[in-house]
Coordinates of N, CA and C and ligand atoms in Angstrom, one line a residue:
M21 N 179.9 126.1 148.1 CA 179.1 125.0 148.6 C 179.1 123.8 147.6
V22 N 179.5 122.7 148.0 CA 179.6 121.5 147.1 C 178.2 120.9 147.0
D23 N 177.8 120.6 145.7 CA 176.5 120.0 145.4 C 176.7 118.4 145.4
Y24 N 176.6 117.9 146.6 CA 176.9 116.4 146.7 C 175.8 115.6 146.0
A25 N 174.6 116.1 145.9 CA 173.5 115.4 145.2 C 173.9 115.3 143.7
L26 N 174.4 116.4 143.2 CA 174.8 116.4 141.8 C 176.0 115.4 141.6
L27 N 176.9 115.3 142.5 CA 178.0 114.4 142.4 C 177.5 112.9 142.4
C28 N 176.5 112.7 143.2 CA 175.9 111.3 143.2 C 175.3 111.0 141.9
E29 N 174.6 112.0 141.3 CA 174.0 111.8 140.0 C 175.1 111.5 138.9
Q30 N 176.1 112.3 139.0 CA 177.2 112.2 138.0 C 177.9 110.8 138.1
I31 N 178.1 110.3 139.3 CA 178.8 109.0 139.4 C 177.9 107.9 138.9
R32 N 176.6 108.1 139.2 CA 175.6 107.1 138.7 C 175.6 107.0 137.2
S33 N 175.6 108.2 136.6 CA 175.6 108.3 135.2 C 176.9 107.7 134.6
L34 N 178.0 108.0 135.2 CA 179.3 107.5 134.7 C 179.4 106.0 134.8
A35 N 178.7 105.4 135.8 CA 178.8 104.0 136.1 C 177.9 103.2 135.1
E36 N 177.1 103.9 134.3 CA 176.3 103.2 133.3 C 177.1 102.5 132.3
A37 N 178.3 103.0 132.0 CA 179.2 102.4 131.0 C 179.8 101.1 131.6
S38 N 180.1 101.1 132.8 CA 180.7 99.9 133.5 C 180.6 100.1 135.0
A39 N 180.2 99.0 135.7 CA 180.1 99.1 137.1 C 181.3 98.4 137.8
D40 N 182.3 98.1 137.0 CA 183.6 97.5 137.5 C 184.1 98.5 138.5
P41 N 184.7 98.0 139.7 CA 185.2 99.0 140.7 C 186.3 99.9 140.2
V42 N 187.1 99.4 139.2 CA 188.3 100.3 138.8 C 187.8 101.6 138.1
P43 N 187.0 101.5 137.0 CA 186.6 102.7 136.4 C 185.6 103.6 137.3
V44 N 184.8 102.9 138.1 CA 183.9 103.7 138.9 C 184.6 104.5 140.0
L45 N 185.6 103.8 140.6 CA 186.3 104.5 141.7 C 187.3 105.5 141.1
A46 N 187.8 105.2 139.9 CA 188.7 106.2 139.2 C 188.0 107.5 138.9
N47 N 186.8 107.3 138.3 CA 186.0 108.5 138.0 C 185.4 109.2 139.3
A48 N 185.2 108.4 140.3 CA 184.7 109.0 141.6 C 185.8 109.8 142.2
S49 N 187.0 109.4 142.2 CA 188.1 110.2 142.8 C 188.3 111.4 141.9
A50 N 188.2 111.3 140.6 CA 188.4 112.5 139.7 C 187.2 113.5 140.0
L51 N 186.0 113.0 140.1 CA 184.9 113.9 140.4 C 185.1 114.7 141.7
L52 N 185.5 114.0 142.7 CA 185.6 114.6 144.0 C 186.8 115.6 144.0
Y53 N 187.9 115.2 143.4 CA 189.1 116.1 143.4 C 188.8 117.3 142.6
D54 N 188.0 117.2 141.6 CA 187.7 118.4 140.8 C 186.6 119.3 141.5
A55 N 185.7 118.7 142.2 CA 184.5 119.5 142.7 C 184.8 120.1 144.1
L56 N 185.6 119.4 144.9 CA 185.8 119.9 146.3 C 187.0 120.8 146.3
P57 N 186.9 122.1 146.7 CA 188.0 123.0 146.8 C 189.0 122.6 147.9
D58 N 190.2 123.0 147.7 CA 191.3 122.8 148.7 C 191.6 121.4 149.1
L59 N 191.8 120.5 148.1 CA 192.2 119.2 148.4 C 193.6 118.9 147.9
N60 N 194.3 118.0 148.5 CA 195.6 117.6 147.9 C 195.6 116.1 147.6
W61 N 194.5 115.4 148.0 CA 194.4 113.9 147.7 C 193.0 113.5 147.9
A62 N 192.5 112.7 147.0 CA 191.2 112.1 147.1 C 191.2 110.7 146.4
G63 N 190.8 109.7 147.1 CA 190.9 108.4 146.5 C 190.4 107.3 147.5
F64 N 190.8 106.0 147.1 CA 190.2 104.9 147.8 C 191.3 103.9 148.2
Y65 N 191.1 103.2 149.3 CA 191.8 102.1 149.7 C 190.8 100.9 149.8
L66 N 191.2 99.7 149.3 CA 190.3 98.6 149.3 C 190.8 97.5 150.2
V67 N 189.9 96.8 150.8 CA 190.2 95.7 151.7 C 190.6 94.5 150.8
R68 N 191.8 94.0 151.0 CA 192.3 92.9 150.2 C 193.0 91.9 151.2
N69 N 193.1 90.6 150.7 CA 193.8 89.6 151.5 C 195.3 89.9 151.3
V70 N 196.0 89.9 152.4 CA 197.5 90.1 152.4 C 198.1 89.1 151.5
G71 N 199.0 89.6 150.6 CA 199.7 88.7 149.7 C 199.0 88.5 148.3
D72 N 197.7 89.0 148.2 CA 197.0 88.9 146.9 C 197.6 89.9 145.9
M73 N 197.5 89.5 144.7 CA 197.9 90.4 143.6 C 199.3 90.9 143.7
G74 N 200.2 90.0 144.2 CA 201.6 90.2 144.1 C 202.1 91.2 145.2
A75 N 201.2 91.5 146.2 CA 201.6 92.4 147.2 C 202.8 91.8 148.0
V76 N 203.8 92.6 148.3 CA 204.9 92.1 149.1 C 204.6 92.0 150.5
T77 N 204.9 90.9 151.1 CA 204.6 90.7 152.6 C 205.9 90.3 153.2
D78 N 206.0 90.5 154.5 CA 207.2 90.2 155.3 C 207.0 88.9 156.1
G79 N 206.0 88.1 155.7 CA 205.8 86.8 156.4 C 204.6 86.1 155.9
A80 N 204.1 85.1 156.6 CA 202.9 84.4 156.2 C 201.7 85.2 156.3
A81 N 200.8 85.2 155.4 CA 199.7 86.0 155.4 C 198.6 85.6 156.4
N82 N 198.5 84.3 156.6 CA 197.5 83.7 157.6 C 196.1 84.3 157.4
G83 N 195.7 84.5 156.1 CA 194.4 85.0 155.9 C 194.1 86.4 156.3
A84 N 195.2 87.1 156.7 CA 195.0 88.5 157.2 C 194.6 89.4 156.0
Q85 N 194.0 90.5 156.4 CA 193.6 91.5 155.4 C 194.2 92.8 155.7
E86 N 194.3 93.6 154.6 CA 194.9 95.0 154.8 C 194.1 95.9 153.8
L87 N 194.4 97.2 153.9 CA 193.9 98.1 152.9 C 195.0 98.3 151.9
L88 N 194.6 98.2 150.6 CA 195.5 98.3 149.5 C 195.1 99.6 148.7
L89 N 196.1 100.3 148.2 CA 195.8 101.6 147.5 C 195.0 101.3 146.2
G90 N 193.9 102.1 146.1 CA 193.0 102.0 144.9 C 193.2 103.2 144.0
P91 N 192.2 103.5 143.2 CA 192.2 104.7 142.3 C 192.2 105.9 143.2
F92 N 193.0 106.9 142.7 CA 193.0 108.2 143.5 C 193.5 109.3 142.6
Q93 N 193.4 110.5 143.1 CA 194.0 111.7 142.5 C 194.9 112.4 143.5
G94 N 196.0 112.8 143.1 CA 197.0 113.5 144.0 C 198.3 112.8 143.9
K95 N 199.2 113.1 144.9 CA 200.5 112.6 144.8 C 200.5 111.1 145.1
P96 N 201.6 110.3 144.7 CA 201.7 108.9 145.0 C 201.6 108.7 146.5
A97 N 200.9 107.6 146.9 CA 200.6 107.4 148.3 C 201.1 106.0 148.8
C98 N 201.1 105.8 150.1 CA 201.5 104.5 150.6 C 200.5 103.5 150.1
V99 N 201.1 102.3 149.8 CA 200.3 101.2 149.1 C 199.5 100.4 150.1
Q100 N 200.1 100.1 151.3 CA 199.4 99.2 152.2 C 199.1 99.9 153.5
I101 N 198.0 99.6 154.1 CA 197.7 100.2 155.4 C 197.1 99.0 156.3
A102 N 197.6 98.8 157.4 CA 197.2 97.7 158.3 C 195.9 98.0 159.0
Y103 N 195.1 97.0 159.4 CA 193.9 97.1 160.1 C 194.1 97.9 161.4
G104 N 193.4 99.0 161.6 CA 193.5 99.8 162.8 C 194.6 100.8 162.8
K105 N 195.4 100.9 161.7 CA 196.5 101.8 161.6 C 196.1 103.1 160.9
G106 N 196.6 104.2 161.3 CA 196.3 105.5 160.7 C 194.8 105.8 160.7
V107 N 194.5 106.9 160.0 CA 193.1 107.3 159.9 C 192.2 106.3 159.1
C108 N 192.8 105.8 158.0 CA 192.1 104.8 157.2 C 191.9 103.5 157.9
G109 N 192.9 103.0 158.5 CA 192.8 101.7 159.2 C 191.9 101.8 160.4
T110 N 191.8 103.0 161.0 CA 190.9 103.2 162.1 C 189.5 103.2 161.6
A111 N 189.2 103.9 160.5 CA 187.9 103.9 159.9 C 187.4 102.5 159.6
W112 N 188.3 101.7 159.1 CA 188.0 100.3 158.8 C 187.7 99.5 160.0
A113 N 188.5 99.6 161.0 CA 188.4 98.8 162.3 C 187.1 99.2 163.0
A114 N 186.9 100.5 163.0 CA 185.7 101.0 163.8 C 184.4 101.0 163.0
D115 N 184.6 100.8 161.7 CA 183.5 100.9 160.7 C 182.7 102.2 161.0
A116 N 183.5 103.3 161.0 CA 182.9 104.6 161.3 C 183.7 105.7 160.6
T117 N 183.0 106.7 160.1 CA 183.7 107.9 159.5 C 184.6 108.6 160.5
Q118 N 185.8 108.9 160.0 CA 186.8 109.7 160.8 C 186.9 111.1 160.2
L119 N 186.5 112.1 161.0 CA 186.6 113.5 160.5 C 187.7 114.1 161.4
V120 N 188.8 114.4 160.8 CA 190.0 114.8 161.5 C 190.4 116.2 161.2
P121 N 190.1 117.2 162.1 CA 190.4 118.6 161.8 C 191.9 118.9 161.7
N122 N 192.7 118.1 162.5 CA 194.2 118.3 162.5 C 194.9 116.9 162.5
V123 N 195.4 116.5 161.4 CA 195.9 115.2 161.3 C 197.1 115.0 162.2
H124 N 197.8 116.1 162.6 CA 199.0 116.0 163.4 C 198.7 115.6 164.9
E125 N 197.4 115.7 165.2 CA 196.9 115.4 166.5 C 196.2 114.0 166.6
F126 N 196.2 113.3 165.4 CA 195.6 112.0 165.3 C 196.7 110.9 165.6
P127 N 196.5 110.2 166.7 CA 197.6 109.2 167.0 C 197.7 108.2 165.9
G128 N 199.0 108.0 165.4 CA 199.2 107.1 164.3 C 198.9 107.5 162.9
H129 N 198.6 108.8 162.8 CA 198.3 109.3 161.4 C 199.4 108.9 160.5
I130 N 199.1 108.4 159.3 CA 200.1 108.1 158.3 C 200.3 109.2 157.3
A131 N 201.4 109.9 157.3 CA 201.6 111.0 156.4 C 202.1 110.6 155.1
C132 N 201.2 110.4 154.1 CA 201.6 110.1 152.8 C 202.1 111.4 152.0
D133 N 201.4 112.5 152.3 CA 201.8 113.7 151.7 C 201.9 114.8 152.8
S134 N 203.1 115.3 152.9 CA 203.3 116.2 154.1 C 202.5 117.5 154.0
A135 N 201.8 117.7 152.8 CA 200.9 118.9 152.7 C 199.6 118.7 153.5
S136 N 199.3 117.5 153.8 CA 198.0 117.2 154.4 C 197.9 117.8 155.9
N137 N 196.8 118.5 156.1 CA 196.6 119.0 157.5 C 195.3 118.5 158.1
S138 N 194.3 118.2 157.2 CA 193.0 117.7 157.7 C 192.6 116.6 156.8
E139 N 191.7 115.7 157.3 CA 191.3 114.5 156.5 C 190.0 114.0 156.9
I140 N 189.3 113.4 155.9 CA 188.0 112.7 156.2 C 188.1 111.3 155.6
V141 N 187.7 110.3 156.3 CA 187.7 108.9 155.8 C 186.4 108.3 156.0
V142 N 185.7 107.8 154.9 CA 184.4 107.2 155.0 C 184.5 105.7 154.6
P143 N 184.0 104.8 155.4 CA 184.0 103.4 155.0 C 183.0 103.1 153.9
L144 N 183.4 102.1 153.0 CA 182.5 101.6 152.0 C 182.2 100.2 152.3
H145 N 181.0 99.7 152.1 CA 180.6 98.4 152.5 C 180.2 97.5 151.3
H146 N 180.4 96.2 151.5 CA 179.8 95.2 150.6 C 179.5 94.0 151.3
G147 N 178.3 93.4 151.2 CA 178.0 92.2 151.9 C 178.0 92.3 153.4
G148 N 177.7 93.5 153.9 CA 177.7 93.7 155.3 C 179.0 94.0 156.0
A149 N 180.1 94.0 155.2 CA 181.4 94.3 155.8 C 182.0 95.5 155.1
V150 N 183.1 96.0 155.7 CA 183.8 97.1 155.1 C 184.6 96.6 154.0
A151 N 184.4 97.2 152.8 CA 185.1 96.7 151.6 C 186.2 97.6 151.2
G152 N 186.2 98.8 151.8 CA 187.3 99.8 151.5 C 186.9 101.1 152.2
V153 N 187.7 102.1 151.9 CA 187.5 103.5 152.5 C 187.7 104.5 151.4
L154 N 186.9 105.6 151.5 CA 187.1 106.8 150.7 C 187.9 107.7 151.6
D155 N 189.0 108.2 151.1 CA 190.0 109.0 151.9 C 190.2 110.3 151.2
I156 N 190.0 111.4 151.9 CA 190.2 112.8 151.3 C 191.0 113.6 152.2
D157 N 192.1 114.2 151.7 CA 193.0 115.0 152.4 C 193.0 116.5 152.0
S158 N 193.2 117.4 152.9 CA 193.3 118.8 152.6 C 194.6 119.5 153.2
P159 N 195.1 120.4 152.5 CA 196.2 121.2 153.1 C 195.7 122.2 154.2
L160 N 194.4 122.4 154.2 CA 193.9 123.3 155.2 C 193.6 122.6 156.5
F161 N 193.7 123.2 157.6 CA 193.2 122.7 158.9 C 191.7 122.8 158.9
D162 N 191.0 121.8 159.5 CA 189.6 121.9 159.7 C 188.8 122.1 158.4
R163 N 189.3 121.5 157.3 CA 188.6 121.7 156.0 C 187.2 121.1 155.9
F164 N 187.0 120.0 156.7 CA 185.7 119.2 156.4 C 184.8 119.4 157.6
N165 N 183.5 119.6 157.2 CA 182.5 119.9 158.3 C 181.4 118.8 158.2
A166 N 180.3 119.0 158.9 CA 179.2 118.0 159.0 C 178.6 117.9 157.6
A167 N 178.5 119.0 156.8 CA 177.8 118.9 155.5 C 178.7 118.1 154.6
D168 N 180.0 118.2 154.7 CA 180.9 117.3 153.9 C 180.7 115.9 154.3
R169 N 180.7 115.6 155.6 CA 180.5 114.3 156.1 C 179.2 113.7 155.6
D170 N 178.1 114.4 155.7 CA 176.9 113.9 155.2 C 176.9 113.7 153.7
G171 N 177.4 114.6 153.0 CA 177.5 114.5 151.5 C 178.3 113.3 151.1
L172 N 179.5 113.2 151.7 CA 180.4 112.1 151.3 C 179.8 110.7 151.8
T173 N 179.1 110.7 152.9 CA 178.4 109.5 153.3 C 177.4 109.1 152.2
C174 N 176.6 110.0 151.7 CA 175.7 109.8 150.7 C 176.4 109.3 149.4
F175 N 177.5 109.9 149.1 CA 178.3 109.5 147.9 C 178.8 108.1 148.1
A176 N 179.3 107.8 149.3 CA 179.8 106.4 149.5 C 178.6 105.4 149.4
R177 N 177.4 105.7 149.9 CA 176.3 104.8 149.8 C 175.9 104.6 148.3
T178 N 176.1 105.6 147.5 CA 175.8 105.5 146.1 C 176.8 104.5 145.4
L179 N 178.1 104.7 145.8 CA 179.1 103.8 145.3 C 178.8 102.3 145.6
E180 N 178.4 102.1 146.9 CA 178.1 100.8 147.3 C 177.0 100.2 146.5
Q181 N 176.0 101.0 146.1 CA 174.9 100.5 145.3 C 175.3 100.2 143.9
I182 N 176.1 101.0 143.3 CA 176.3 100.9 141.8 C 177.5 99.9 141.5
I183 N 178.4 99.7 142.4 CA 179.6 99.0 142.0 C 179.3 97.5 142.0
L184 N 179.7 96.8 141.0 CA 179.7 95.3 141.0 C 181.0 94.8 141.5
W185 N 181.0 94.6 142.8 CA 182.3 94.3 143.5 C 182.9 93.0 143.0
Ligands
SME10 N1 196.6 109.6 156.1 C1 196.1 108.3 155.8 C2 197.0 107.6 154.9 C3 196.6 107.7 153.5 S1 197.0 109.1 152.8 O1 196.4 110.2 153.5 C4 196.6 109.2 151.2 C5 196.0 107.6 157.2 O2 196.5 108.0 158.2 O3 195.4 106.5 157.2

Protein backbone atom coordinates (compact mmCIF):
# COMPACT_ATOMS: atom_id res chain seq x y z
CA MET A 1 0.00 0.00 0.00
CA VAL A 2 1.56 3.29 -1.09
CA ASP A 3 1.50 6.09 1.52
CA TYR A 4 0.55 8.99 -0.75
CA ALA A 5 0.11 11.39 2.19
CA LEU A 6 3.74 10.73 3.12
CA LEU A 7 4.85 11.33 -0.48
CA CYS A 8 3.04 14.69 -0.44
CA GLU A 9 4.83 15.60 2.80
CA GLN A 10 8.16 14.54 1.33
CA ILE A 11 7.83 16.60 -1.84
CA ARG A 12 6.74 19.62 0.23
CA SER A 13 9.82 19.22 2.36
CA LEU A 14 12.13 18.78 -0.65
CA ALA A 15 10.64 21.89 -2.29
CA GLU A 16 11.70 24.04 0.67
CA ALA A 17 15.17 24.21 -0.89
CA SER A 18 13.80 25.49 -4.19
CA ALA A 19 10.35 25.77 -5.75
CA ASP A 20 11.78 25.93 -9.28
CA PRO A 21 9.89 23.38 -11.44
CA VAL A 22 13.05 21.52 -12.51
CA PRO A 23 14.28 20.32 -9.08
CA VAL A 24 10.75 19.86 -7.72
CA LEU A 25 9.61 17.72 -10.65
CA ALA A 26 12.95 15.85 -10.74
CA ASN A 27 12.58 14.91 -7.08
CA ALA A 28 8.87 14.19 -7.55
CA SER A 29 9.61 11.67 -10.31
CA ALA A 30 12.36 10.09 -8.18
CA LEU A 31 10.04 9.82 -5.15
CA LEU A 32 7.26 8.19 -7.15
CA TYR A 33 9.54 5.83 -9.05
CA ASP A 34 11.10 4.69 -5.79
CA ALA A 35 7.87 4.40 -3.75
CA LEU A 36 5.45 2.80 -6.23
CA PRO A 37 6.12 -0.86 -7.04
CA ASP A 38 6.09 -2.23 -10.59
CA LEU A 39 6.82 0.89 -12.61
CA ASN A 40 8.97 1.31 -15.70
CA TRP A 41 8.52 5.09 -16.13
CA ALA A 42 7.44 8.03 -13.96
CA GLY A 43 7.74 11.64 -14.97
CA PHE A 44 6.33 14.81 -16.42
CA TYR A 45 5.46 16.44 -19.71
CA LEU A 46 5.05 20.24 -19.65
CA VAL A 47 2.92 22.46 -21.89
CA ARG A 48 5.25 24.61 -23.99
CA ASN A 49 4.94 26.82 -27.03
CA VAL A 50 5.97 24.93 -30.14
CA GLY A 51 9.44 26.06 -31.17
CA ASP A 52 10.45 27.34 -27.72
CA MET A 53 13.79 26.34 -26.24
CA GLY A 54 15.18 25.11 -29.54
CA ALA A 55 12.52 22.49 -30.13
CA VAL A 56 12.64 21.23 -33.71
CA THR A 57 9.46 21.93 -35.65
CA ASP A 58 8.41 21.02 -39.16
CA GLY A 59 6.70 24.32 -39.91
CA ALA A 60 5.45 27.61 -38.53
CA ALA A 61 4.51 27.36 -34.88
CA ASN A 62 1.53 29.74 -35.12
CA GLY A 63 1.38 30.00 -31.35
CA ALA A 64 0.58 26.31 -31.05
CA GLN A 65 1.43 24.41 -27.89
CA GLU A 66 2.64 20.90 -27.26
CA LEU A 67 3.74 18.70 -24.38
CA LEU A 68 7.52 18.69 -23.98
CA LEU A 69 9.39 16.01 -22.01
CA GLY A 70 10.24 17.10 -18.46
CA PRO A 71 12.02 15.45 -15.52
CA PHE A 72 11.48 11.69 -15.32
CA GLN A 73 12.81 8.30 -14.20
CA GLY A 74 12.99 5.39 -16.61
CA LYS A 75 14.11 4.85 -20.18
CA PRO A 76 14.54 7.76 -22.60
CA ALA A 77 11.13 8.83 -23.89
CA CYS A 78 9.56 10.72 -26.78
CA VAL A 79 10.28 14.44 -26.50
CA GLN A 80 7.14 16.04 -27.95
CA ILE A 81 3.48 15.04 -27.74
CA ALA A 82 0.76 16.93 -29.63
CA TYR A 83 -2.49 18.17 -28.11
CA GLY A 84 -5.02 15.34 -28.02
CA LYS A 85 -2.47 12.67 -29.01
CA GLY A 86 -1.70 9.57 -26.97
CA VAL A 87 -2.70 9.15 -23.34
CA CYS A 88 -0.82 12.30 -22.28
CA GLY A 89 -2.23 14.53 -25.02
CA THR A 90 -5.72 13.19 -24.26
CA ALA A 91 -5.36 14.01 -20.54
CA TRP A 92 -4.29 17.53 -21.54
CA ALA A 93 -7.11 18.06 -24.05
CA ALA A 94 -9.79 16.61 -21.78
CA ASP A 95 -8.27 18.09 -18.62
CA ALA A 96 -9.04 14.75 -17.01
CA THR A 97 -7.04 11.93 -15.48
CA GLN A 98 -6.62 8.94 -17.79
CA LEU A 99 -6.47 5.56 -16.04
CA VAL A 100 -5.59 3.00 -18.70
CA PRO A 101 -5.60 -0.68 -17.64
CA ASN A 102 -4.30 -1.87 -21.03
CA VAL A 103 -2.42 0.68 -23.14
CA HIS A 104 -2.67 -1.55 -26.22
CA GLU A 105 -6.43 -0.93 -26.24
CA PHE A 106 -6.07 2.88 -25.97
CA PRO A 107 -6.52 4.44 -29.43
CA GLY A 108 -3.38 6.38 -30.37
CA HIS A 109 -1.33 5.28 -27.37
CA ILE A 110 2.30 6.38 -27.86
CA ALA A 111 4.63 3.51 -27.00
CA CYS A 112 7.81 5.11 -25.67
CA ASP A 113 8.85 1.95 -23.84
CA SER A 114 7.58 -1.35 -25.21
CA ALA A 115 7.55 -2.70 -21.63
CA SER A 116 4.55 -0.51 -20.72
CA ASN A 117 1.21 -2.27 -20.39
CA SER A 118 -0.81 0.08 -18.18
CA GLU A 119 -0.59 3.80 -17.51
CA ILE A 120 -2.05 6.67 -15.52
CA VAL A 121 -1.82 10.33 -16.54
CA VAL A 122 -2.87 13.18 -14.23
CA PRO A 123 -3.07 16.82 -15.43
CA LEU A 124 -1.22 19.58 -13.54
CA HIS A 125 -2.66 23.10 -13.52
CA HIS A 126 -1.36 26.64 -13.28
CA GLY A 127 -3.43 29.79 -13.63
CA GLY A 128 -6.58 27.83 -14.39
CA ALA A 129 -5.08 25.93 -17.36
CA VAL A 130 -3.29 22.61 -17.78
CA ALA A 131 0.43 23.30 -17.33
CA GLY A 132 1.61 19.72 -17.79
CA VAL A 133 0.89 16.11 -16.96
CA LEU A 134 2.20 13.52 -14.54
CA ASP A 135 2.66 10.25 -16.47
CA ILE A 136 3.29 6.87 -14.86
CA ASP A 137 3.74 3.59 -16.74
CA SER A 138 3.81 -0.02 -15.55
CA PRO A 139 4.82 -3.30 -17.18
CA LEU A 140 1.83 -4.90 -15.41
CA PHE A 141 -1.66 -4.81 -16.87
CA ASP A 142 -4.25 -3.05 -14.68
CA ARG A 143 -1.54 -1.77 -12.33
CA PHE A 144 -3.36 1.42 -11.20
CA ASN A 145 -6.58 1.53 -9.18
CA ALA A 146 -8.84 4.20 -7.67
CA ALA A 147 -6.57 4.55 -4.62
CA ASP A 148 -3.62 5.32 -6.93
CA ARG A 149 -5.75 7.78 -8.90
CA ASP A 150 -6.84 9.58 -5.70
CA GLY A 151 -3.33 9.55 -4.21
CA LEU A 152 -1.71 10.81 -7.41
CA THR A 153 -4.37 13.50 -7.77
CA CYS A 154 -3.51 14.68 -4.27
CA PHE A 155 0.19 14.57 -5.18
CA ALA A 156 -0.48 16.62 -8.33
CA ARG A 157 -2.47 19.20 -6.31
CA THR A 158 0.50 19.48 -3.95
CA LEU A 159 2.87 20.10 -6.86
CA GLU A 160 0.55 22.78 -8.24
CA GLN A 161 0.66 24.57 -4.89
CA ILE A 162 4.38 24.44 -4.23
CA ILE A 163 5.94 25.04 -7.65
CA LEU A 164 6.81 28.59 -8.68
CA TRP A 165 5.94 28.11 -12.34
N1 LIG B 1 2.43 6.57 -23.43
C1 LIG B 1 2.36 8.00 -23.45
C2 LIG B 1 3.65 8.61 -24.00
C3 LIG B 1 4.65 8.93 -22.97
S1 LIG B 1 5.47 7.59 -22.39
O1 LIG B 1 4.56 6.65 -21.79
C4 LIG B 1 6.66 8.03 -21.32
C5 LIG B 1 1.17 8.47 -24.29
O2 LIG B 1 0.53 7.66 -24.95
O3 LIG B 1 0.88 9.66 -24.26
